[in-house]
Amino acid sequence: MGRRLRAALRLLDPWALTVVGGLVALSVVVLMASPGPWREVVGPSPLPRLAPACPRDAAVFATVPGGRCVGAAWVHLDPGVPRLTVVLLPARLSVDVPGAGLVPLSEAVARAGPGAAAAALGAGLGVRFDAWASLDQRAVRRVLAPLSGDARPRRGRAALREARRAWRGRGPALAVWRRQYRSLREALPRQPYADMGVVAFSNYVLGFGAVSSDLDLQEAALVGRALKELRPGAVRVTCAPLLMLRCRGEQLWRPDRAALESLRRSVAGGLRVPARPPVVRARTVPARVLVAAPLP
């Protein structure tokens, strides 16, 4: 009888060990899930990190030495299609910068920095920017490089000279804006997007000094991958509708909010935005005088 009992216990030992181990593990799980002082030692479980999304809307500024902005753009990238829409803006456009007041973009970027200028521009356009970038003249020349590949070399060199002059901000504001529009309309669809290296693009944006941006490495790589999928027909360049308010010889360039609302809906809805050349509607504003006097 004793021999049979010992044999039965030997068979039951592994099962008992398994059951006891399972009960211990379950107790630990319940204990850690319950509130208590051990939380202070172990700490709560970290939340899973979500993968970053590709920035869709960015404010891009072209600058000259000294930081003065000579041209800007609202860039909308739709990675799902993919499609790139560039809404060109003149440096004469005024934005309301906290601490600096209502100033043109040409001054806002230099005085407040591209981050503050992007926030002010987004508020003026009614667009929430996910990122901003500032390009110096080296980066601008890379964007304009396809203009030199014209089938007629003399014409290509002339177009490139005119474009570079415009992107240095030389000339009357409206004429500069028009030349900038023509140059981007020709240069952007001809960029070699399919040959773009994602790593090379990320390194150029983040590490070569020609571009300053608030993108991190992952976001830059996502933008690079989306750009690599672009085809020439998926690139659209247009201009924002603007108002020029005149008063006593002074001018104030502001967004035309009624026309801009239609543009915003088209961009947000993924619709094909029609090419709109630079147009500024002029409006004369009567002068007003405000007299402030202390109360008696």
PDB file of C-alpha atoms in Angstrom:
ATOM      1  CA  MET A   1       0.000   0.000   0.000  1.00  0.00           C
ATOM      2  CA  GLY A   2       2.793   2.436   0.888  1.00  0.00           C
ATOM      3  CA  ARG A   3       4.592   1.617  -2.335  1.00  0.00           C
ATOM      4  CA  ARG A   4       1.469   2.429  -4.375  1.00  0.00           C
ATOM      5  CA  LEU A   5       0.967   5.718  -2.497  1.00  0.00           C
ATOM      6  CA  ARG A   6       4.538   6.818  -3.155  1.00  0.00           C
ATOM      7  CA  ALA A   7       4.136   6.006  -6.877  1.00  0.00           C
ATOM      8  CA  ALA A   8       0.922   8.037  -7.031  1.00  0.00           C
ATOM      9  CA  LEU A   9       2.596  11.003  -5.321  1.00  0.00           C
ATOM     10  CA  ARG A  10       5.456  10.894  -7.817  1.00  0.00           C
ATOM     11  CA  LEU A  11       2.913  11.158 -10.655  1.00  0.00           C
ATOM     12  CA  LEU A  12       1.044  14.000  -8.968  1.00  0.00           C
ATOM     13  CA  ASP A  13       4.152  16.066  -8.120  1.00  0.00           C
ATOM     14  CA  PRO A  14       4.573  17.633 -11.630  1.00  0.00           C
ATOM     15  CA  TRP A  15       0.879  18.487 -11.811  1.00  0.00           C
ATOM     16  CA  ALA A  16       0.918  20.016  -8.365  1.00  0.00           C
ATOM     17  CA  LEU A  17       3.994  22.062  -9.259  1.00  0.00           C
ATOM     18  CA  THR A  18       2.299  23.330 -12.426  1.00  0.00           C
ATOM     19  CA  VAL A  19      -0.871  24.282 -10.562  1.00  0.00           C
ATOM     20  CA  VAL A  20       1.038  26.021  -7.785  1.00  0.00           C
ATOM     21  CA  GLY A  21       3.172  27.914 -10.315  1.00  0.00           C
ATOM     22  CA  GLY A  22       0.076  29.043 -12.184  1.00  0.00           C
ATOM     23  CA  LEU A  23      -1.553  30.267  -8.991  1.00  0.00           C
ATOM     24  CA  VAL A  24       1.573  32.212  -8.040  1.00  0.00           C
ATOM     25  CA  ALA A  25       1.777  33.867 -11.479  1.00  0.00           C
ATOM     26  CA  LEU A  26      -1.918  34.754 -11.370  1.00  0.00           C
ATOM     27  CA  SER A  27      -1.493  36.251  -7.908  1.00  0.00           C
ATOM     28  CA  VAL A  28       1.387  38.437  -9.113  1.00  0.00           C
ATOM     29  CA  VAL A  29      -0.640  39.682 -12.080  1.00  0.00           C
ATOM     30  CA  VAL A  30      -3.626  40.536  -9.872  1.00  0.00           C
ATOM     31  CA  LEU A  31      -1.356  42.197  -7.335  1.00  0.00           C
ATOM     32  CA  MET A  32       0.378  44.395  -9.929  1.00  0.00           C
ATOM     33  CA  ALA A  33      -2.930  45.392 -11.484  1.00  0.00           C
ATOM     34  CA  SER A  34      -4.325  46.504  -8.129  1.00  0.00           C
ATOM     35  CA  PRO A  35      -3.600  49.912  -6.598  1.00  0.00           C
ATOM     36  CA  GLY A  36      -1.080  49.794  -3.819  1.00  0.00           C
ATOM     37  CA  PRO A  37       2.319  51.001  -2.578  1.00  0.00           C
ATOM     38  CA  TRP A  38       4.189  48.645  -4.913  1.00  0.00           C
ATOM     39  CA  ARG A  39       3.117  50.995  -7.744  1.00  0.00           C
ATOM     40  CA  GLU A  40       5.573  53.562  -6.397  1.00  0.00           C
ATOM     41  CA  VAL A  41       8.449  51.099  -6.850  1.00  0.00           C
ATOM     42  CA  VAL A  42       7.535  49.415 -10.122  1.00  0.00           C
ATOM     43  CA  GLY A  43       5.588  52.275 -11.704  1.00  0.00           C
ATOM     44  CA  PRO A  44       2.719  52.068 -14.188  1.00  0.00           C
ATOM     45  CA  SER A  45       3.133  50.239 -17.468  1.00  0.00           C
ATOM     46  CA  PRO A  46       4.247  52.603 -20.245  1.00  0.00           C
ATOM     47  CA  LEU A  47       1.642  53.449 -22.853  1.00  0.00           C
ATOM     48  CA  PRO A  48       2.329  52.166 -26.363  1.00  0.00           C
ATOM     49  CA  ARG A  49       3.895  54.805 -28.605  1.00  0.00           C
ATOM     50  CA  LEU A  50       2.024  55.598 -31.797  1.00  0.00           C
ATOM     51  CA  ALA A  51       3.937  55.835 -35.036  1.00  0.00           C
ATOM     52  CA  PRO A  52       4.302  59.471 -36.177  1.00  0.00           C
ATOM     53  CA  ALA A  53       2.106  60.618 -39.035  1.00  0.00           C
ATOM     54  CA  CYS A  54       3.498  62.261 -42.136  1.00  0.00           C
ATOM     55  CA  PRO A  55       3.166  66.067 -41.873  1.00  0.00           C
ATOM     56  CA  ARG A  56       0.535  67.239 -44.346  1.00  0.00           C
ATOM     57  CA  ASP A  57       0.623  71.024 -44.098  1.00  0.00           C
ATOM     58  CA  ALA A  58       3.827  73.019 -43.798  1.00  0.00           C
ATOM     59  CA  ALA A  59       4.852  76.650 -44.024  1.00  0.00           C
ATOM     60  CA  VAL A  60       7.971  77.067 -46.152  1.00  0.00           C
ATOM     61  CA  PHE A  61       9.986  80.285 -46.287  1.00  0.00           C
ATOM     62  CA  ALA A  62      12.723  81.260 -48.742  1.00  0.00           C
ATOM     63  CA  THR A  63      15.278  83.590 -47.188  1.00  0.00           C
ATOM     64  CA  VAL A  64      18.344  85.615 -48.081  1.00  0.00           C
ATOM     65  CA  PRO A  65      21.397  86.280 -45.876  1.00  0.00           C
ATOM     66  CA  GLY A  66      20.238  88.113 -42.786  1.00  0.00           C
ATOM     67  CA  GLY A  67      17.086  86.015 -42.482  1.00  0.00           C
ATOM     68  CA  ARG A  68      14.774  88.239 -44.541  1.00  0.00           C
ATOM     69  CA  CYS A  69      11.978  86.270 -46.190  1.00  0.00           C
ATOM     70  CA  VAL A  70      11.639  86.802 -49.957  1.00  0.00           C
ATOM     71  CA  GLY A  71       8.847  84.319 -50.635  1.00  0.00           C
ATOM     72  CA  ALA A  72       6.702  81.755 -48.862  1.00  0.00           C
ATOM     73  CA  ALA A  73       4.384  78.852 -49.546  1.00  0.00           C
ATOM     74  CA  TRP A  74       1.710  76.779 -47.908  1.00  0.00           C
ATOM     75  CA  VAL A  75       2.731  73.243 -48.895  1.00  0.00           C
ATOM     76  CA  HIS A  76       0.111  70.495 -48.632  1.00  0.00           C
ATOM     77  CA  LEU A  77       1.310  66.905 -49.052  1.00  0.00           C
ATOM     78  CA  ASP A  78      -1.265  64.138 -49.342  1.00  0.00           C
ATOM     79  CA  PRO A  79       0.746  60.905 -48.905  1.00  0.00           C
ATOM     80  CA  GLY A  80      -2.215  58.616 -49.536  1.00  0.00           C
ATOM     81  CA  VAL A  81      -2.811  59.698 -53.141  1.00  0.00           C
ATOM     82  CA  PRO A  82       0.049  60.955 -53.391  1.00  0.00           C
ATOM     83  CA  ARG A  83      -0.372  64.623 -54.335  1.00  0.00           C
ATOM     84  CA  LEU A  84       1.579  67.823 -53.675  1.00  0.00           C
ATOM     85  CA  THR A  85      -0.127  71.228 -53.677  1.00  0.00           C
ATOM     86  CA  VAL A  86       1.949  74.381 -53.304  1.00  0.00           C
ATOM     87  CA  VAL A  87       0.088  77.616 -52.550  1.00  0.00           C
ATOM     88  CA  LEU A  88       2.509  80.456 -53.199  1.00  0.00           C
ATOM     89  CA  LEU A  89       2.505  83.559 -51.003  1.00  0.00           C
ATOM     90  CA  PRO A  90       4.361  86.853 -51.447  1.00  0.00           C
ATOM     91  CA  ALA A  91       6.779  88.221 -48.877  1.00  0.00           C
ATOM     92  CA  ARG A  92       4.645  91.373 -48.820  1.00  0.00           C
ATOM     93  CA  LEU A  93       1.778  89.495 -47.125  1.00  0.00           C
ATOM     94  CA  SER A  94       1.230  90.878 -43.615  1.00  0.00           C
ATOM     95  CA  VAL A  95       0.740  88.603 -40.609  1.00  0.00           C
ATOM     96  CA  ASP A  96       0.004  89.371 -36.973  1.00  0.00           C
ATOM     97  CA  VAL A  97       3.030  88.275 -34.937  1.00  0.00           C
ATOM     98  CA  PRO A  98       2.697  88.414 -31.131  1.00  0.00           C
ATOM     99  CA  GLY A  99       5.061  91.049 -29.808  1.00  0.00           C
ATOM    100  CA  ALA A 100       5.782  92.483 -33.254  1.00  0.00           C
ATOM    101  CA  GLY A 101       2.311  93.426 -34.478  1.00  0.00           C
ATOM    102  CA  LEU A 102       1.105  93.351 -38.068  1.00  0.00           C
ATOM    103  CA  VAL A 103       4.242  93.006 -40.192  1.00  0.00           C
ATOM    104  CA  PRO A 104       5.058  91.623 -43.666  1.00  0.00           C
ATOM    105  CA  LEU A 105       6.435  88.090 -43.885  1.00  0.00           C
ATOM    106  CA  SER A 106       9.720  89.595 -45.057  1.00  0.00           C
ATOM    107  CA  GLU A 107      10.150  91.080 -41.578  1.00  0.00           C
ATOM    108  CA  ALA A 108       8.283  88.476 -39.520  1.00  0.00           C
ATOM    109  CA  VAL A 109      10.704  85.637 -40.276  1.00  0.00           C
ATOM    110  CA  ALA A 110      13.777  87.755 -39.544  1.00  0.00           C
ATOM    111  CA  ARG A 111      12.413  89.360 -36.375  1.00  0.00           C
ATOM    112  CA  ALA A 112      10.412  86.557 -34.748  1.00  0.00           C
ATOM    113  CA  GLY A 113      11.893  83.452 -36.367  1.00  0.00           C
ATOM    114  CA  PRO A 114      10.320  80.980 -38.807  1.00  0.00           C
ATOM    115  CA  GLY A 115       8.411  79.120 -36.084  1.00  0.00           C
ATOM    116  CA  ALA A 116       6.552  82.211 -34.876  1.00  0.00           C
ATOM    117  CA  ALA A 117       6.091  83.402 -38.467  1.00  0.00           C
ATOM    118  CA  ALA A 118       4.580  80.021 -39.411  1.00  0.00           C
ATOM    119  CA  ALA A 119       2.126  80.214 -36.503  1.00  0.00           C
ATOM    120  CA  ALA A 120       1.117  83.747 -37.497  1.00  0.00           C
ATOM    121  CA  LEU A 121       0.766  82.744 -41.153  1.00  0.00           C
ATOM    122  CA  GLY A 122      -1.388  79.756 -40.231  1.00  0.00           C
ATOM    123  CA  ALA A 123      -3.656  81.985 -38.151  1.00  0.00           C
ATOM    124  CA  GLY A 124      -4.007  84.416 -41.052  1.00  0.00           C
ATOM    125  CA  LEU A 125      -4.792  81.685 -43.584  1.00  0.00           C
ATOM    126  CA  GLY A 126      -6.927  79.569 -41.263  1.00  0.00           C
ATOM    127  CA  VAL A 127      -4.562  76.614 -41.725  1.00  0.00           C
ATOM    128  CA  ARG A 128      -3.041  74.517 -38.937  1.00  0.00           C
ATOM    129  CA  PHE A 129       0.539  73.839 -39.963  1.00  0.00           C
ATOM    130  CA  ASP A 130       2.143  70.563 -38.903  1.00  0.00           C
ATOM    131  CA  ALA A 131       5.659  71.770 -39.673  1.00  0.00           C
ATOM    132  CA  TRP A 132       7.735  74.650 -40.992  1.00  0.00           C
ATOM    133  CA  ALA A 133      10.922  74.920 -43.011  1.00  0.00           C
ATOM    134  CA  SER A 134      13.201  77.800 -43.950  1.00  0.00           C
ATOM    135  CA  LEU A 135      15.331  77.527 -47.104  1.00  0.00           C
ATOM    136  CA  ASP A 136      18.432  79.597 -47.743  1.00  0.00           C
ATOM    137  CA  GLN A 137      19.643  80.459 -51.231  1.00  0.00           C
ATOM    138  CA  ARG A 138      21.563  77.176 -51.607  1.00  0.00           C
ATOM    139  CA  ALA A 139      18.374  75.182 -51.105  1.00  0.00           C
ATOM    140  CA  VAL A 140      16.427  77.521 -53.391  1.00  0.00           C
ATOM    141  CA  ARG A 141      18.969  76.953 -56.166  1.00  0.00           C
ATOM    142  CA  ARG A 142      18.486  73.182 -55.856  1.00  0.00           C
ATOM    143  CA  VAL A 143      14.725  73.626 -56.260  1.00  0.00           C
ATOM    144  CA  LEU A 144      15.224  75.788 -59.360  1.00  0.00           C
ATOM    145  CA  ALA A 145      17.890  73.550 -60.938  1.00  0.00           C
ATOM    146  CA  PRO A 146      15.501  71.781 -63.400  1.00  0.00           C
ATOM    147  CA  LEU A 147      14.960  75.106 -65.194  1.00  0.00           C
ATOM    148  CA  SER A 148      18.433  74.809 -66.715  1.00  0.00           C
ATOM    149  CA  GLY A 149      17.448  71.558 -68.446  1.00  0.00           C
ATOM    150  CA  ASP A 150      15.389  73.256 -71.149  1.00  0.00           C
ATOM    151  CA  ALA A 151      15.758  71.812 -74.647  1.00  0.00           C
ATOM    152  CA  ARG A 152      16.999  75.231 -75.752  1.00  0.00           C
ATOM    153  CA  PRO A 153      20.025  75.955 -73.523  1.00  0.00           C
ATOM    154  CA  ARG A 154      19.921  79.716 -73.997  1.00  0.00           C
ATOM    155  CA  ARG A 155      16.281  79.874 -72.964  1.00  0.00           C
ATOM    156  CA  GLY A 156      16.968  77.630 -69.976  1.00  0.00           C
ATOM    157  CA  ARG A 157      19.816  79.812 -68.740  1.00  0.00           C
ATOM    158  CA  ALA A 158      17.688  82.941 -69.123  1.00  0.00           C
ATOM    159  CA  ALA A 159      14.799  81.351 -67.202  1.00  0.00           C
ATOM    160  CA  LEU A 160      17.158  80.271 -64.433  1.00  0.00           C
ATOM    161  CA  ARG A 161      18.664  83.759 -64.122  1.00  0.00           C
ATOM    162  CA  GLU A 162      15.208  85.335 -63.955  1.00  0.00           C
ATOM    163  CA  ALA A 163      14.059  82.817 -61.343  1.00  0.00           C
ATOM    164  CA  ARG A 164      17.108  83.328 -59.137  1.00  0.00           C
ATOM    165  CA  ARG A 165      16.647  87.068 -59.306  1.00  0.00           C
ATOM    166  CA  ALA A 166      13.010  86.694 -58.251  1.00  0.00           C
ATOM    167  CA  TRP A 167      13.917  84.413 -55.353  1.00  0.00           C
ATOM    168  CA  ARG A 168      16.407  86.975 -54.114  1.00  0.00           C
ATOM    169  CA  GLY A 169      13.481  89.387 -53.813  1.00  0.00           C
ATOM    170  CA  ARG A 170      14.711  91.895 -56.374  1.00  0.00           C
ATOM    171  CA  GLY A 171      12.046  94.049 -57.990  1.00  0.00           C
ATOM    172  CA  PRO A 172       8.506  95.280 -57.268  1.00  0.00           C
ATOM    173  CA  ALA A 173       6.541  92.980 -54.963  1.00  0.00           C
ATOM    174  CA  LEU A 174       3.858  91.909 -57.447  1.00  0.00           C
ATOM    175  CA  ALA A 175       6.366  91.383 -60.281  1.00  0.00           C
ATOM    176  CA  VAL A 176       8.582  89.283 -57.994  1.00  0.00           C
ATOM    177  CA  TRP A 177       5.612  87.176 -56.938  1.00  0.00           C
ATOM    178  CA  ARG A 178       4.648  86.546 -60.569  1.00  0.00           C
ATOM    179  CA  ARG A 179       8.173  85.472 -61.515  1.00  0.00           C
ATOM    180  CA  GLN A 180       8.341  83.191 -58.491  1.00  0.00           C
ATOM    181  CA  TYR A 181       5.075  81.579 -59.539  1.00  0.00           C
ATOM    182  CA  ARG A 182       6.305  80.971 -63.085  1.00  0.00           C
ATOM    183  CA  SER A 183       9.559  79.457 -61.839  1.00  0.00           C
ATOM    184  CA  LEU A 184       7.911  77.006 -59.415  1.00  0.00           C
ATOM    185  CA  ARG A 185       5.227  76.051 -61.927  1.00  0.00           C
ATOM    186  CA  GLU A 186       8.028  74.964 -64.269  1.00  0.00           C
ATOM    187  CA  ALA A 187      10.559  73.597 -61.762  1.00  0.00           C
ATOM    188  CA  LEU A 188       8.507  71.568 -59.276  1.00  0.00           C
ATOM    189  CA  PRO A 189       6.849  69.118 -61.723  1.00  0.00           C
ATOM    190  CA  ARG A 190      10.290  68.437 -63.254  1.00  0.00           C
ATOM    191  CA  GLN A 191      11.977  67.409 -60.021  1.00  0.00           C
ATOM    192  CA  PRO A 192      13.390  63.818 -60.070  1.00  0.00           C
ATOM    193  CA  TYR A 193      11.099  62.591 -57.285  1.00  0.00           C
ATOM    194  CA  ALA A 194      11.372  58.897 -58.185  1.00  0.00           C
ATOM    195  CA  ASP A 195      15.179  59.050 -57.924  1.00  0.00           C
ATOM    196  CA  MET A 196      15.122  60.737 -54.533  1.00  0.00           C
ATOM    197  CA  GLY A 197      16.925  58.896 -51.750  1.00  0.00           C
ATOM    198  CA  VAL A 198      14.929  59.009 -48.519  1.00  0.00           C
ATOM    199  CA  VAL A 199      18.033  58.907 -46.310  1.00  0.00           C
ATOM    200  CA  ALA A 200      19.770  61.554 -48.419  1.00  0.00           C
ATOM    201  CA  PHE A 201      16.674  63.763 -48.267  1.00  0.00           C
ATOM    202  CA  SER A 202      16.428  63.411 -44.480  1.00  0.00           C
ATOM    203  CA  ASN A 203      20.112  64.192 -44.026  1.00  0.00           C
ATOM    204  CA  TYR A 204      19.859  67.231 -46.284  1.00  0.00           C
ATOM    205  CA  VAL A 205      16.838  68.611 -44.428  1.00  0.00           C
ATOM    206  CA  LEU A 206      18.284  67.981 -40.974  1.00  0.00           C
ATOM    207  CA  GLY A 207      22.031  68.255 -41.271  1.00  0.00           C
ATOM    208  CA  PHE A 208      23.440  70.387 -44.072  1.00  0.00           C
ATOM    209  CA  GLY A 209      22.472  73.876 -42.928  1.00  0.00           C
ATOM    210  CA  ALA A 210      20.728  74.915 -46.145  1.00  0.00           C
ATOM    211  CA  VAL A 211      17.374  74.047 -44.566  1.00  0.00           C
ATOM    212  CA  SER A 212      16.185  74.717 -41.031  1.00  0.00           C
ATOM    213  CA  SER A 213      13.030  72.977 -39.883  1.00  0.00           C
ATOM    214  CA  ASP A 214      11.151  71.646 -36.881  1.00  0.00           C
ATOM    215  CA  LEU A 215      10.903  68.169 -38.452  1.00  0.00           C
ATOM    216  CA  ASP A 216      12.501  65.280 -36.592  1.00  0.00           C
ATOM    217  CA  LEU A 217      14.231  62.354 -38.299  1.00  0.00           C
ATOM    218  CA  GLN A 218      11.124  60.167 -38.546  1.00  0.00           C
ATOM    219  CA  GLU A 219       8.984  62.968 -39.930  1.00  0.00           C
ATOM    220  CA  ALA A 220      11.631  63.935 -42.479  1.00  0.00           C
ATOM    221  CA  ALA A 221      11.849  60.308 -43.620  1.00  0.00           C
ATOM    222  CA  LEU A 222       8.056  60.105 -43.981  1.00  0.00           C
ATOM    223  CA  VAL A 223       8.037  63.280 -46.075  1.00  0.00           C
ATOM    224  CA  GLY A 224      10.866  61.887 -48.201  1.00  0.00           C
ATOM    225  CA  ARG A 225       8.980  58.634 -48.837  1.00  0.00           C
ATOM    226  CA  ALA A 226       5.822  60.523 -49.809  1.00  0.00           C
ATOM    227  CA  LEU A 227       7.751  62.790 -52.185  1.00  0.00           C
ATOM    228  CA  LYS A 228       9.442  59.780 -53.758  1.00  0.00           C
ATOM    229  CA  GLU A 229       6.016  58.458 -54.793  1.00  0.00           C
ATOM    230  CA  LEU A 230       5.051  61.683 -56.586  1.00  0.00           C
ATOM    231  CA  ARG A 231       4.623  61.817 -60.326  1.00  0.00           C
ATOM    232  CA  PRO A 232       4.804  65.036 -62.395  1.00  0.00           C
ATOM    233  CA  GLY A 233       1.037  65.191 -62.866  1.00  0.00           C
ATOM    234  CA  ALA A 234       0.502  65.076 -59.095  1.00  0.00           C
ATOM    235  CA  VAL A 235       2.265  68.390 -58.441  1.00  0.00           C
ATOM    236  CA  ARG A 236       0.155  71.532 -58.487  1.00  0.00           C
ATOM    237  CA  VAL A 237       1.285  75.135 -57.992  1.00  0.00           C
ATOM    238  CA  THR A 238      -1.203  77.928 -57.376  1.00  0.00           C
ATOM    239  CA  CYS A 239      -1.350  81.280 -55.601  1.00  0.00           C
ATOM    240  CA  ALA A 240      -3.340  82.434 -52.613  1.00  0.00           C
ATOM    241  CA  PRO A 241      -6.061  85.035 -53.269  1.00  0.00           C
ATOM    242  CA  LEU A 242      -5.063  88.339 -51.678  1.00  0.00           C
ATOM    243  CA  LEU A 243      -6.431  91.799 -50.997  1.00  0.00           C
ATOM    244  CA  MET A 244      -4.352  94.959 -51.179  1.00  0.00           C
ATOM    245  CA  LEU A 245      -5.769  97.585 -48.843  1.00  0.00           C
ATOM    246  CA  ARG A 246      -4.752 101.125 -49.762  1.00  0.00           C
ATOM    247  CA  CYS A 247      -4.878 104.096 -47.459  1.00  0.00           C
ATOM    248  CA  ARG A 248      -3.050 107.414 -47.920  1.00  0.00           C
ATOM    249  CA  GLY A 249      -0.355 105.945 -50.140  1.00  0.00           C
ATOM    250  CA  GLU A 250       0.303 102.933 -47.904  1.00  0.00           C
ATOM    251  CA  GLN A 251      -0.465  99.323 -48.783  1.00  0.00           C
ATOM    252  CA  LEU A 252      -1.427  96.342 -46.643  1.00  0.00           C
ATOM    253  CA  TRP A 253      -1.558  92.896 -48.253  1.00  0.00           C
ATOM    254  CA  ARG A 254      -3.962  90.503 -46.541  1.00  0.00           C
ATOM    255  CA  PRO A 255      -5.634  87.170 -47.444  1.00  0.00           C
ATOM    256  CA  ASP A 256      -8.943  87.400 -49.297  1.00  0.00           C
ATOM    257  CA  ARG A 257     -10.864  85.303 -46.783  1.00  0.00           C
ATOM    258  CA  ALA A 258     -13.936  84.674 -48.943  1.00  0.00           C
ATOM    259  CA  ALA A 259     -11.899  83.287 -51.847  1.00  0.00           C
ATOM    260  CA  LEU A 260      -9.452  81.557 -49.512  1.00  0.00           C
ATOM    261  CA  GLU A 261     -12.217  79.489 -47.906  1.00  0.00           C
ATOM    262  CA  SER A 262     -12.941  77.787 -51.233  1.00  0.00           C
ATOM    263  CA  LEU A 263      -9.236  77.033 -51.691  1.00  0.00           C
ATOM    264  CA  ARG A 264      -8.971  75.555 -48.185  1.00  0.00           C
ATOM    265  CA  ARG A 265     -11.945  73.253 -48.778  1.00  0.00           C
ATOM    266  CA  SER A 266     -10.499  72.041 -52.077  1.00  0.00           C
ATOM    267  CA  VAL A 267      -7.102  71.286 -50.553  1.00  0.00           C
ATOM    268  CA  ALA A 268      -8.560  69.575 -47.469  1.00  0.00           C
ATOM    269  CA  GLY A 269     -10.950  67.523 -49.599  1.00  0.00           C
ATOM    270  CA  GLY A 270      -8.208  66.233 -51.871  1.00  0.00           C
ATOM    271  CA  LEU A 271      -9.657  67.985 -54.915  1.00  0.00           C
ATOM    272  CA  ARG A 272      -7.521  69.087 -57.809  1.00  0.00           C
ATOM    273  CA  VAL A 273      -6.745  72.748 -57.186  1.00  0.00           C
ATOM    274  CA  PRO A 274      -6.833  74.910 -60.322  1.00  0.00           C
ATOM    275  CA  ALA A 275      -3.687  76.827 -61.197  1.00  0.00           C
ATOM    276  CA  ARG A 276      -4.281  80.407 -60.131  1.00  0.00           C
ATOM    277  CA  PRO A 277      -1.746  83.076 -61.152  1.00  0.00           C
ATOM    278  CA  PRO A 278      -0.863  85.892 -58.733  1.00  0.00           C
ATOM    279  CA  VAL A 279      -3.817  88.261 -58.423  1.00  0.00           C
ATOM    280  CA  VAL A 280      -4.227  91.015 -55.858  1.00  0.00           C
ATOM    281  CA  ARG A 281      -7.577  92.781 -55.567  1.00  0.00           C
ATOM    282  CA  ALA A 282      -7.104  96.401 -54.563  1.00  0.00           C
ATOM    283  CA  ARG A 283      -9.435  98.163 -52.169  1.00  0.00           C
ATOM    284  CA  THR A 284      -9.212 101.716 -50.869  1.00  0.00           C
ATOM    285  CA  VAL A 285      -9.834 102.049 -47.155  1.00  0.00           C
ATOM    286  CA  PRO A 286     -10.833 105.422 -45.673  1.00  0.00           C
ATOM    287  CA  ALA A 287      -8.533 106.811 -43.027  1.00  0.00           C
ATOM    288  CA  ARG A 288      -9.787 106.771 -39.477  1.00  0.00           C
ATOM    289  CA  VAL A 289      -8.534 108.770 -36.529  1.00  0.00           C
ATOM    290  CA  LEU A 290      -8.939 107.593 -32.965  1.00  0.00           C
ATOM    291  CA  VAL A 291      -8.699 110.256 -30.271  1.00  0.00           C
ATOM    292  CA  ALA A 292      -8.034 109.061 -26.729  1.00  0.00           C
ATOM    293  CA  ALA A 293      -8.461 111.443 -23.808  1.00  0.00           C
ATOM    294  CA  PRO A 294      -8.417 110.855 -20.058  1.00  0.00           C
ATOM    295  CA  LEU A 295     -11.734 110.875 -18.256  1.00  0.00           C
ATOM    296  CA  PRO A 296     -12.427 113.926 -16.086  1.00  0.00           C
TER     297      PRO A 296
END
